[in-house]
PDB file of C-alpha atoms in Angstrom:
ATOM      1  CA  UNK A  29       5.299   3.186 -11.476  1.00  0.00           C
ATOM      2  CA  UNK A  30       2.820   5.455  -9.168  1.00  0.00           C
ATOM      3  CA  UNK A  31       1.199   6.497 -12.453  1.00  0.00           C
ATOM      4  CA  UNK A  32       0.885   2.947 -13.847  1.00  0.00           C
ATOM      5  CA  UNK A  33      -0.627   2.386 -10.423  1.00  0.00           C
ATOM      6  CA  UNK A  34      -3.170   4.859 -10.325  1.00  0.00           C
ATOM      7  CA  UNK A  35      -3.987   4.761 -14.026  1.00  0.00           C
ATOM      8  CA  UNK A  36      -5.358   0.722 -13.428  1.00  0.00           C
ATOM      9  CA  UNK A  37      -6.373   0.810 -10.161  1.00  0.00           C
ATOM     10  CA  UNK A  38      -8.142   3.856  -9.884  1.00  0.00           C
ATOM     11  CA  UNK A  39      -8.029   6.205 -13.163  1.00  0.00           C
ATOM     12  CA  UNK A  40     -11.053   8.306 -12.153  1.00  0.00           C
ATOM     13  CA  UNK A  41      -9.040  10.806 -10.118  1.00  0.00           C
ATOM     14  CA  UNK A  42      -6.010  10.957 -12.512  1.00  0.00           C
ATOM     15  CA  UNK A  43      -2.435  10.684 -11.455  1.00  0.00           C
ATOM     16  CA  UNK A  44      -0.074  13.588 -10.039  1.00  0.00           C
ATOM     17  CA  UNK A  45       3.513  13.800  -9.895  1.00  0.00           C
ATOM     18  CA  UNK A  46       3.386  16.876  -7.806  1.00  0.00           C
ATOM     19  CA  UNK A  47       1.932  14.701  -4.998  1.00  0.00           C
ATOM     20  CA  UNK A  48       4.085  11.881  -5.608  1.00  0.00           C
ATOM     21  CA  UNK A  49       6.959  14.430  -4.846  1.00  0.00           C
ATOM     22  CA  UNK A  50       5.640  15.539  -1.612  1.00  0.00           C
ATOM     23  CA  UNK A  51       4.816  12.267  -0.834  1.00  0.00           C
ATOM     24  CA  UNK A  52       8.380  11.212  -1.064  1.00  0.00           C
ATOM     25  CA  UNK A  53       9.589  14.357   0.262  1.00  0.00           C
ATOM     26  CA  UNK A  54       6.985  13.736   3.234  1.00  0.00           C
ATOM     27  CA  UNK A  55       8.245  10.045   3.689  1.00  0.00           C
ATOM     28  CA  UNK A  56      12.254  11.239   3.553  1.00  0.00           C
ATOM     29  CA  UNK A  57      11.082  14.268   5.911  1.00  0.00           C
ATOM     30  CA  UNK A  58       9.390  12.016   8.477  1.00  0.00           C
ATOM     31  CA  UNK A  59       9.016   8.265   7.371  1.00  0.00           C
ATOM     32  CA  UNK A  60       5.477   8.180   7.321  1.00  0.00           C
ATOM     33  CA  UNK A  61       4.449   6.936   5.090  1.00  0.00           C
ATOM     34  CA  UNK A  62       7.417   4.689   4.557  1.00  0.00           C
ATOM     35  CA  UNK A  63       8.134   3.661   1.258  1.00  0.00           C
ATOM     36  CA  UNK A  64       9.030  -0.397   0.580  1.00  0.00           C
ATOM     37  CA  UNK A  65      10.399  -1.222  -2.886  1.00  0.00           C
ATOM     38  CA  UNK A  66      10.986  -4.398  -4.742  1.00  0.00           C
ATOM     39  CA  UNK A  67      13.509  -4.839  -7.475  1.00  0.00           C
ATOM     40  CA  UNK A  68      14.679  -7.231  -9.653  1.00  0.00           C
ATOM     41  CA  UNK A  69      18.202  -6.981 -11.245  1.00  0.00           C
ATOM     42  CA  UNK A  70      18.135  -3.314 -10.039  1.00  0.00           C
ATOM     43  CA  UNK A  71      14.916  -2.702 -11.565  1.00  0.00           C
ATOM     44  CA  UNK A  72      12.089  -1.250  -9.773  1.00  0.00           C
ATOM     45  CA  UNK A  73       9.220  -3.856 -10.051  1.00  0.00           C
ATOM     46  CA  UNK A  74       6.562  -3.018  -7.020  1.00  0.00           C
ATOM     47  CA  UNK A  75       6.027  -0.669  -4.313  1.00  0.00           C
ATOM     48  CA  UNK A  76       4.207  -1.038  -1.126  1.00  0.00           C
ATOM     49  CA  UNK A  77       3.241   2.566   1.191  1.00  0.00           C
ATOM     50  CA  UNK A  78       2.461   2.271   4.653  1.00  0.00           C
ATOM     51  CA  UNK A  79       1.642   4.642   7.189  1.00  0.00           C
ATOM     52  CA  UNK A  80       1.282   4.560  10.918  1.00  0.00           C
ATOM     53  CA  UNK A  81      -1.605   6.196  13.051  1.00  0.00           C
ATOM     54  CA  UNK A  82      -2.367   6.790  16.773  1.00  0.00           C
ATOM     55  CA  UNK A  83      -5.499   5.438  17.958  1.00  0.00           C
ATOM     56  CA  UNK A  84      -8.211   8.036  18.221  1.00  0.00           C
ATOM     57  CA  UNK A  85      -9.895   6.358  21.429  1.00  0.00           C
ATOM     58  CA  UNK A  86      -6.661   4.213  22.920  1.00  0.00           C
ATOM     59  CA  UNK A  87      -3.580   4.080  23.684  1.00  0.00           C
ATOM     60  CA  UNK A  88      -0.758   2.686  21.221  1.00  0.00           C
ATOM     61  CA  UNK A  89      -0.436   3.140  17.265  1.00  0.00           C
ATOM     62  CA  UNK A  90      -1.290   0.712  14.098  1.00  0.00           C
ATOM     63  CA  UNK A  91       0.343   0.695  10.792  1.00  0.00           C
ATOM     64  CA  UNK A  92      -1.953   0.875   7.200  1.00  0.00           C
ATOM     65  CA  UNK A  93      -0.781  -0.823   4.102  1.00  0.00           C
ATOM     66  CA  UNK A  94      -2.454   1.686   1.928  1.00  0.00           C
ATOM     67  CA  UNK A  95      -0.282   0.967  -1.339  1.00  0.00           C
ATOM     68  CA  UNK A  96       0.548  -2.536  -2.631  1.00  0.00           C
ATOM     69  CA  UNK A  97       1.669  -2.387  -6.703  1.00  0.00           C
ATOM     70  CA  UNK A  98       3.751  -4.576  -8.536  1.00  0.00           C
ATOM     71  CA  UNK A  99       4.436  -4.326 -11.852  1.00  0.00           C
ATOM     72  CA  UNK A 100       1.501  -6.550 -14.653  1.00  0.00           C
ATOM     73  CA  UNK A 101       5.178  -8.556 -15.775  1.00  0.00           C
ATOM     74  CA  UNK A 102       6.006  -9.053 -11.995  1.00  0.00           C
ATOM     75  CA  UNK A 103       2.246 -10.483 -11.172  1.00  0.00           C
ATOM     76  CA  UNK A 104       2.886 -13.762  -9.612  1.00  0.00           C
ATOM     77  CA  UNK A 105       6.347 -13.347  -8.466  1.00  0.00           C
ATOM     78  CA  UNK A 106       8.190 -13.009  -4.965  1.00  0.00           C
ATOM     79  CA  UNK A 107       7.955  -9.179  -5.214  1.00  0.00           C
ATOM     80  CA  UNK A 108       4.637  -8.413  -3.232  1.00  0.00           C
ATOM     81  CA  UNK A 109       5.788 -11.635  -0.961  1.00  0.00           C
ATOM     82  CA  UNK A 110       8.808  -9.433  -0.065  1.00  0.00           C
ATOM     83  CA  UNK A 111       6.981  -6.367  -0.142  1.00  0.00           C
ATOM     84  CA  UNK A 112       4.611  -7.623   2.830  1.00  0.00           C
ATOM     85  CA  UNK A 113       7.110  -9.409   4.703  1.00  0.00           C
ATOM     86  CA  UNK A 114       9.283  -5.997   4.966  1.00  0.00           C
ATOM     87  CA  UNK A 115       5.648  -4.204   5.959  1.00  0.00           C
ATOM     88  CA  UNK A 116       5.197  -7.182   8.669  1.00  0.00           C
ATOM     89  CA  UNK A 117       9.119  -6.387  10.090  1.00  0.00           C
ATOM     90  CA  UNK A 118       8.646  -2.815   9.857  1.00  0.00           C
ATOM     91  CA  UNK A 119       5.537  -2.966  12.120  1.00  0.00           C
ATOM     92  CA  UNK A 120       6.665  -4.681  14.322  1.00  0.00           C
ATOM     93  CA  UNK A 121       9.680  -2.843  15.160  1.00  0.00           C
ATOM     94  CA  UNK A 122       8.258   0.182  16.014  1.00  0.00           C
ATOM     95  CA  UNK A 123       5.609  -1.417  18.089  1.00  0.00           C
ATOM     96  CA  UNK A 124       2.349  -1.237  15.970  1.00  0.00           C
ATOM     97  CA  UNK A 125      -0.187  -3.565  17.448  1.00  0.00           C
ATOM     98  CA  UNK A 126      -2.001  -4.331  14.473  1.00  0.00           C
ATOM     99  CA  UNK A 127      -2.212  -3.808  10.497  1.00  0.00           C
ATOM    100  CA  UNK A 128      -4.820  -2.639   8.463  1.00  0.00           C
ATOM    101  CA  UNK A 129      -4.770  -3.505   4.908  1.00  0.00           C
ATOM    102  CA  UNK A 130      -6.844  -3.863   1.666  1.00  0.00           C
ATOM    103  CA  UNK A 131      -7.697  -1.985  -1.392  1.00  0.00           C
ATOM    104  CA  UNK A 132      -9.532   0.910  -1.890  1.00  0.00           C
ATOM    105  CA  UNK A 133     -10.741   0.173  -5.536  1.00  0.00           C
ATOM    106  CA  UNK A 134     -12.184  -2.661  -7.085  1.00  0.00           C
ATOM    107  CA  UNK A 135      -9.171  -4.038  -8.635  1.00  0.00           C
ATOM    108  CA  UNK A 136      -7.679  -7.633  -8.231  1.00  0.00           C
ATOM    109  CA  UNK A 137     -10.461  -7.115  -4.541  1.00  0.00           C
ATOM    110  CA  UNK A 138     -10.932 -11.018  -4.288  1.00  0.00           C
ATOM    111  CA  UNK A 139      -6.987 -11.623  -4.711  1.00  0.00           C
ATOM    112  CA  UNK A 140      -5.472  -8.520  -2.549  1.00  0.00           C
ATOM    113  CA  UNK A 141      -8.025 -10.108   0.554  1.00  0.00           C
ATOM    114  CA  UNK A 142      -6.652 -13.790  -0.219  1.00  0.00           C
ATOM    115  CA  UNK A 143      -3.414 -12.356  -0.569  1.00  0.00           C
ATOM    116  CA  UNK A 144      -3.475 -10.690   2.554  1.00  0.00           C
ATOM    117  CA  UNK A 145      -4.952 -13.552   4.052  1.00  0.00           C
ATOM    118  CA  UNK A 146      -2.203 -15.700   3.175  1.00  0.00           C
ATOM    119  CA  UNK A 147      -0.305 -13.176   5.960  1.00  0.00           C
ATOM    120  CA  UNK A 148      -2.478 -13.615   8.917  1.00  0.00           C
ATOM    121  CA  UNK A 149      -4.664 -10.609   7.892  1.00  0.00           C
ATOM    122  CA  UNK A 150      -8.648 -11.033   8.673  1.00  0.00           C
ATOM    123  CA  UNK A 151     -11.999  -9.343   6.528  1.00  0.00           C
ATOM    124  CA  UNK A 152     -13.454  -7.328   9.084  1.00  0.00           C
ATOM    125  CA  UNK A 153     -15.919  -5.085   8.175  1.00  0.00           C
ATOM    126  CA  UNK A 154     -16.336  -2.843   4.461  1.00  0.00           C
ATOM    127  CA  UNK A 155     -14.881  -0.265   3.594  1.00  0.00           C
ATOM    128  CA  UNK A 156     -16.760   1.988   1.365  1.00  0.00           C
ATOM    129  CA  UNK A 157     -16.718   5.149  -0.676  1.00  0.00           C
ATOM    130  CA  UNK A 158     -18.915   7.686  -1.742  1.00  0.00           C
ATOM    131  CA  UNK A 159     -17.654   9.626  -4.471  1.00  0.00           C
ATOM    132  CA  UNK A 160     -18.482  13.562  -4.378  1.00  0.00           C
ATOM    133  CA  UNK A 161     -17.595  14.975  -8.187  1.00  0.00           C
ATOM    134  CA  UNK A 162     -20.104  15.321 -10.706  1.00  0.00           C
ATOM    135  CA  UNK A 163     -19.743  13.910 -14.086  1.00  0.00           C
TER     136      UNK A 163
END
């Protein structure tokens, strides 16, 4: 599913299973990032990855939603309902005072920010990218 991900949200940089590995191996190791996963009838229809940072200039620690994917079949379903509400608990019970979320790409932008929206979550700000590869 992480390659699926990667190859239509952002196919540019190419997939890896090597870091998908380590990512899990990090996430078992120290859970973060902790992995949330959706399933229906014991398959394995979306993801989310979160992570959870200190502040650089305060005190106290936020959590990231850096991963949201559900399967193109699962589009429109509970599963990224779920998926969100889990990231939402999670948060909260380890004290994170807020939750920064988006996308990184330009897929689906319009619908992950209403989506998101739809949680509490606020636009504040851009966030932007300057690529640094030739070619």
């Amino acid at each position: 599913m992480a390659r699926l991900n990667v190859m239509q949200t952002r196919p540019e940089i190419g997939f890896s299973e090597r870091e998908v590995l380590a990512t899990c191996e990090q996430y078992l190791q120290s859970a973060n990032p902790t992995i949330f996963v959706a399933e229906d009838e014991r398959c394995l229809v979306g993801f989310l990855v979160a992570s959870m940072h200190g502040y650089m200039w305060a005190g106290g620690h936020y959590t990231t939603q850096d991963v949201l994917f559900v399967r193109p079949e699962n589009r429109g379903s509970r599963a990224a309902v779920h998926l969100m509400n889990n990231l939402i608990r999670w948060s909260k019970q380890i004290g994170a005072s807020e939750i920064l979320g988006g996308n990184d790409n330009s897929f689906n932008s319009e619908r992950t920010a209403a989506f998101l929206e739809h949680f509490g979550f606020e636009k504040v700000g851009f966030y932007m990218r300057r690529g640094l590869c030739d070619g």
